[in-house]
Amino acid sequence: MKKIIPSYVRVPLLFAIVLGAMEYFIDSGDKPAFIEYPMVALFLGVFLFLLIAIEIVVSAVDKVTYHLLTEEQKKQLEEAQSIPFTEGKFYQGIMKKLTRSKEIEEEHDVLLDHDYDGIKELDNVLPPWWVNLFYITIIFAFVYLVRFHIISDYTQEEEFETEMEIARAEIEKYKLTAPDLMDKDKVTLLTDATALAEGKAIYDAKCVACHKPDGGGSIGPNLTDAHWVLGGGIKNVFNTIMEGGREGKGMISWKAEIKPSDIQKVASYILSLQGTNPKDAKAPEGDIWIDENAPKTETAIDSIAPVN
């Protein structure tokens, strides 16, 4: 297999397969995964380094093993693996440049004088790929030192804030197409001016025909007093708008036309009209609604201490 596909084809091919798999399985948005996530780039760098190192070690082992064979075994091996482009000068030149290894016949040039029980040592130079990689780490460390500790390009806190801004923008973008999950159990009263203004705009478009612009009521009931036909409070008002009023004579259901989060804004705006007492308001309908979950306030009578 190694002779059929040479290492200078095999290494980039394996690297491309791993890179493609990571791009497929990692959701990085519009950017490539190795740019969006630095740890992916680090993994790919380590993976490529290991691929090259393994290929060099395997090549060195093959070379040593080859020289241990007899002439007849060498001939048989060459005949079995005789693939023209793997034996070309290009492949041999690449391996020579990457390793600067000496042929076994030339090992006497790098043989040291030390002798340990018949075992001698070779003074081989470090492989250029390893030396160059070491120099690259030094350059990277120097650039990092200047950029972040001398020039102070940006701090980790600034980077965090930038990432948070990007995340918030992505959340807002997602909300434009995300399913609306608001319901009666989750709804809460909104009090900010923006939400109430948006609720008023929807109220003016959908509700004024029956409840008047000021909420005083015409066909529909008065929305400004303390009386409610189907209960007051944000949850009840939300549910009434969502599901409709009394069957046969009440308000229609608006859930097909107004999304739940907007119904929350309308309900909050309606509750903001409480106590406004508009002119010519309709007579109260329904019962006075008291929120049983509201915190109880101490009355003047309750505050009088008993006399012994």
CSV table of N, CA, C and O in Angstrom, one decimal, residues 52-110:
chain,number,residue,atom,x,y,z
A,52,ILE,N,3.6,13.4,9.5
A,52,ILE,CA,4.9,13.6,8.9
A,52,ILE,C,5.9,12.8,9.7
A,52,ILE,O,6.8,12.1,9.1
A,53,ALA,N,5.8,12.9,11.0
A,53,ALA,CA,6.8,12.2,11.9
A,53,ALA,C,6.7,10.7,11.7
A,53,ALA,O,7.7,10.0,11.6
A,54,ILE,N,5.5,10.2,11.6
A,54,ILE,CA,5.3,8.7,11.4
A,54,ILE,C,5.8,8.3,10.1
A,54,ILE,O,6.5,7.2,9.9
A,55,GLU,N,5.6,9.1,9.0
A,55,GLU,CA,6.1,8.7,7.7
A,55,GLU,C,7.6,8.7,7.7
A,55,GLU,O,8.2,7.8,7.1
A,56,ILE,N,8.2,9.6,8.4
A,56,ILE,CA,9.7,9.7,8.4
A,56,ILE,C,10.2,8.5,9.2
A,56,ILE,O,11.2,7.8,8.7
A,57,VAL,N,9.6,8.1,10.3
A,57,VAL,CA,10.1,7.0,11.1
A,57,VAL,C,9.9,5.7,10.3
A,57,VAL,O,10.8,4.8,10.2
A,58,VAL,N,8.7,5.5,9.6
A,58,VAL,CA,8.5,4.3,8.9
A,58,VAL,C,9.4,4.2,7.7
A,58,VAL,O,10.0,3.1,7.4
A,59,SER,N,9.7,5.4,7.1
A,59,SER,CA,10.7,5.4,6.0
A,59,SER,C,12.1,4.9,6.4
A,59,SER,O,12.8,4.2,5.8
A,60,ALA,N,12.5,5.5,7.6
A,60,ALA,CA,13.8,5.1,8.2
A,60,ALA,C,13.9,3.6,8.5
A,60,ALA,O,14.9,2.9,8.2
A,61,VAL,N,12.8,3.1,9.1
A,61,VAL,CA,12.7,1.7,9.5
A,61,VAL,C,12.8,0.8,8.2
A,61,VAL,O,13.5,-0.2,8.1
A,62,ASP,N,12.1,1.2,7.2
A,62,ASP,CA,12.1,0.5,5.9
A,62,ASP,C,13.5,0.5,5.3
A,62,ASP,O,13.9,-0.6,4.7
A,63,LYS,N,14.2,1.6,5.4
A,63,LYS,CA,15.5,1.7,4.8
A,63,LYS,C,16.5,0.8,5.5
A,63,LYS,O,17.3,0.0,4.9
A,64,VAL,N,16.4,0.8,6.9
A,64,VAL,CA,17.3,-0.1,7.7
A,64,VAL,C,16.9,-1.6,7.4
A,64,VAL,O,17.9,-2.4,7.2
A,65,THR,N,15.7,-1.9,7.4
A,65,THR,CA,15.2,-3.3,7.1
A,65,THR,C,15.7,-3.7,5.8
A,65,THR,O,16.1,-4.9,5.6
A,66,TYR,N,15.6,-2.8,4.8
A,66,TYR,CA,16.0,-3.2,3.4
A,66,TYR,C,17.5,-3.6,3.4
A,66,TYR,O,17.9,-4.6,2.7
A,67,HIS,N,18.4,-2.8,4.1
A,67,HIS,CA,19.8,-3.2,4.1
A,67,HIS,C,20.1,-4.4,4.8
A,67,HIS,O,21.3,-4.9,4.7
A,68,LEU,N,19.2,-4.9,5.7
A,68,LEU,CA,19.5,-6.2,6.4
A,68,LEU,C,19.1,-7.4,5.6
A,68,LEU,O,19.4,-8.5,5.9
A,69,LEU,N,18.5,-7.2,4.4
A,69,LEU,CA,18.1,-8.3,3.6
A,69,LEU,C,19.2,-8.8,2.8
A,69,LEU,O,20.2,-8.0,2.5
A,70,THR,N,19.1,-10.0,2.3
A,70,THR,CA,20.2,-10.6,1.4
A,70,THR,C,19.9,-10.0,0.0
A,70,THR,O,18.9,-9.4,-0.3
A,71,GLU,N,20.9,-10.2,-0.8
A,71,GLU,CA,20.7,-9.7,-2.2
A,71,GLU,C,19.5,-10.3,-2.9
A,71,GLU,O,18.8,-9.6,-3.7
A,72,GLU,N,19.3,-11.6,-2.7
A,72,GLU,CA,18.2,-12.2,-3.3
A,72,GLU,C,16.9,-11.7,-2.8
A,72,GLU,O,15.9,-11.5,-3.6
A,73,GLN,N,16.8,-11.5,-1.5
A,73,GLN,CA,15.6,-10.9,-0.9
A,73,GLN,C,15.3,-9.5,-1.4
A,73,GLN,O,14.2,-9.1,-1.6
A,74,LYS,N,16.4,-8.7,-1.5
A,74,LYS,CA,16.3,-7.3,-2.1
A,74,LYS,C,15.7,-7.4,-3.5
A,74,LYS,O,14.8,-6.6,-3.8
A,75,LYS,N,16.2,-8.3,-4.3
A,75,LYS,CA,15.7,-8.4,-5.7
A,75,LYS,C,14.3,-8.8,-5.7
A,75,LYS,O,13.5,-8.2,-6.5
A,76,GLN,N,13.9,-9.7,-4.9
A,76,GLN,CA,12.5,-10.2,-4.8
A,76,GLN,C,11.6,-9.0,-4.4
A,76,GLN,O,10.5,-8.8,-4.9
A,77,LEU,N,12.0,-8.3,-3.4
A,77,LEU,CA,11.2,-7.2,-2.8
A,77,LEU,C,11.1,-6.1,-3.9
A,77,LEU,O,10.0,-5.5,-4.1
A,78,GLU,N,12.1,-5.8,-4.6
A,78,GLU,CA,12.1,-4.7,-5.6
A,78,GLU,C,11.1,-5.1,-6.8
A,78,GLU,O,10.4,-4.3,-7.3
A,79,GLU,N,11.2,-6.4,-7.1
A,79,GLU,CA,10.3,-6.9,-8.2
A,79,GLU,C,8.8,-6.8,-7.7
A,79,GLU,O,7.9,-6.5,-8.5
A,80,ALA,N,8.6,-7.1,-6.4
A,80,ALA,CA,7.2,-7.1,-5.9
A,80,ALA,C,6.6,-5.7,-5.8
A,80,ALA,O,5.4,-5.4,-5.8
A,81,GLN,N,7.5,-4.7,-5.5
A,81,GLN,CA,7.1,-3.4,-5.2
A,81,GLN,C,7.5,-2.4,-6.3
A,81,GLN,O,7.6,-1.2,-6.1
A,82,SER,N,7.8,-2.9,-7.5
A,82,SER,CA,8.3,-2.0,-8.6
A,82,SER,C,7.2,-1.2,-9.1
A,82,SER,O,6.5,-1.6,-10.1
A,83,ILE,N,6.9,0.0,-8.5
A,83,ILE,CA,5.9,0.9,-9.0
A,83,ILE,C,6.8,2.2,-9.4
A,83,ILE,O,7.4,2.8,-8.6
A,84,PRO,N,6.8,2.5,-10.7
A,84,PRO,CA,7.7,3.5,-11.2
A,84,PRO,C,7.7,4.9,-10.4
A,84,PRO,O,8.8,5.3,-10.1
A,85,PHE,N,6.5,5.5,-10.2
A,85,PHE,CA,6.5,6.8,-9.6
A,85,PHE,C,7.0,6.9,-8.2
A,85,PHE,O,7.3,7.9,-7.7
A,86,THR,N,6.9,5.7,-7.4
A,86,THR,CA,7.4,5.7,-6.1
A,86,THR,C,8.9,5.6,-6.0
A,86,THR,O,9.5,5.9,-4.9
A,87,GLU,N,9.5,5.2,-7.0
A,87,GLU,CA,11.0,5.1,-7.0
A,87,GLU,C,11.6,6.3,-7.7
A,87,GLU,O,12.8,6.3,-7.9
A,88,GLY,N,10.9,7.3,-8.0
A,88,GLY,CA,11.4,8.4,-8.8
A,88,GLY,C,12.3,9.3,-7.9
A,88,GLY,O,12.3,9.2,-6.7
A,89,LYS,N,13.0,10.2,-8.6
A,89,LYS,CA,13.9,11.1,-7.9
A,89,LYS,C,13.1,12.1,-7.0
A,89,LYS,O,13.7,12.6,-6.0
A,90,PHE,N,11.9,12.5,-7.4
A,90,PHE,CA,11.1,13.4,-6.7
A,90,PHE,C,10.9,12.9,-5.2
A,90,PHE,O,11.1,13.7,-4.3
A,91,TYR,N,10.4,11.7,-5.1
A,91,TYR,CA,10.1,11.1,-3.8
A,91,TYR,C,11.4,11.0,-3.0
A,91,TYR,O,11.4,11.4,-1.8
A,92,GLN,N,12.5,10.5,-3.6
A,92,GLN,CA,13.7,10.4,-2.9
A,92,GLN,C,14.3,11.7,-2.5
A,92,GLN,O,14.9,11.9,-1.4
A,93,GLY,N,14.1,12.7,-3.3
A,93,GLY,CA,14.6,14.0,-3.0
A,93,GLY,C,13.9,14.7,-1.8
A,93,GLY,O,14.5,15.3,-1.0
A,94,ILE,N,12.5,14.5,-1.8
A,94,ILE,CA,11.8,15.0,-0.7
A,94,ILE,C,12.2,14.4,0.6
A,94,ILE,O,12.4,15.1,1.7
A,95,MET,N,12.3,13.1,0.7
A,95,MET,CA,12.8,12.4,1.9
A,95,MET,C,14.2,12.8,2.3
A,95,MET,O,14.5,12.9,3.5
A,96,LYS,N,15.0,13.0,1.3
A,96,LYS,CA,16.4,13.4,1.6
A,96,LYS,C,16.4,14.8,2.3
A,96,LYS,O,17.2,15.0,3.3
A,97,LYS,N,15.6,15.7,1.8
A,97,LYS,CA,15.5,17.0,2.4
A,97,LYS,C,14.9,17.0,3.7
A,97,LYS,O,15.3,17.8,4.6
A,98,LEU,N,13.9,16.2,4.0
A,98,LEU,CA,13.3,16.2,5.2
A,98,LEU,C,14.1,15.5,6.3
A,98,LEU,O,14.0,15.9,7.5
A,99,THR,N,15.0,14.6,6.0
A,99,THR,CA,15.7,13.8,7.0
A,99,THR,C,17.2,14.1,7.0
A,99,THR,O,17.9,14.0,8.1
A,100,ARG,N,17.8,14.4,5.9
A,100,ARG,CA,19.3,14.6,5.7
A,100,ARG,C,20.0,13.3,6.3
A,100,ARG,O,21.0,13.4,6.8
A,101,SER,N,19.3,12.2,6.1
A,101,SER,CA,19.9,11.0,6.6
A,101,SER,C,21.0,10.5,5.7
A,101,SER,O,21.0,10.7,4.5
A,102,LYS,N,21.9,9.8,6.3
A,102,LYS,CA,23.0,9.2,5.6
A,102,LYS,C,22.7,7.8,5.2
A,102,LYS,O,22.0,7.0,5.9
A,103,GLU,N,23.1,7.4,4.0
A,103,GLU,CA,23.0,6.0,3.6
A,103,GLU,C,23.9,5.1,4.5
A,103,GLU,O,24.9,5.6,5.1
A,104,ILE,N,23.5,3.9,4.6
A,104,ILE,CA,24.3,3.0,5.5
A,104,ILE,C,25.8,2.9,5.0
A,104,ILE,O,26.7,2.8,5.9
A,105,GLU,N,26.0,3.0,3.7
A,105,GLU,CA,27.4,3.0,3.2
A,105,GLU,C,28.2,4.2,3.6
A,105,GLU,O,29.4,4.2,3.6
A,106,GLU,N,27.5,5.3,4.0
A,106,GLU,CA,28.2,6.5,4.4
A,106,GLU,C,28.2,6.8,5.9
A,106,GLU,O,28.6,7.8,6.4
A,107,GLU,N,27.7,5.8,6.7
A,107,GLU,CA,27.6,6.0,8.1
A,107,GLU,C,29.0,6.2,8.8
A,107,GLU,O,29.1,6.7,9.9
A,108,HIS,N,30.1,5.7,8.1
A,108,HIS,CA,31.4,5.9,8.7
A,108,HIS,C,31.8,7.4,8.9
A,108,HIS,O,32.6,7.7,9.7
A,109,ASP,N,31.1,8.2,8.1
A,109,ASP,CA,31.4,9.7,8.1
A,109,ASP,C,30.9,10.3,9.4
A,109,ASP,O,31.4,11.4,9.8
A,110,VAL,N,29.8,9.7,10.0
A,110,VAL,CA,29.2,10.3,11.2
A,110,VAL,C,29.4,9.3,12.4
A,110,VAL,O,28.7,9.5,13.4
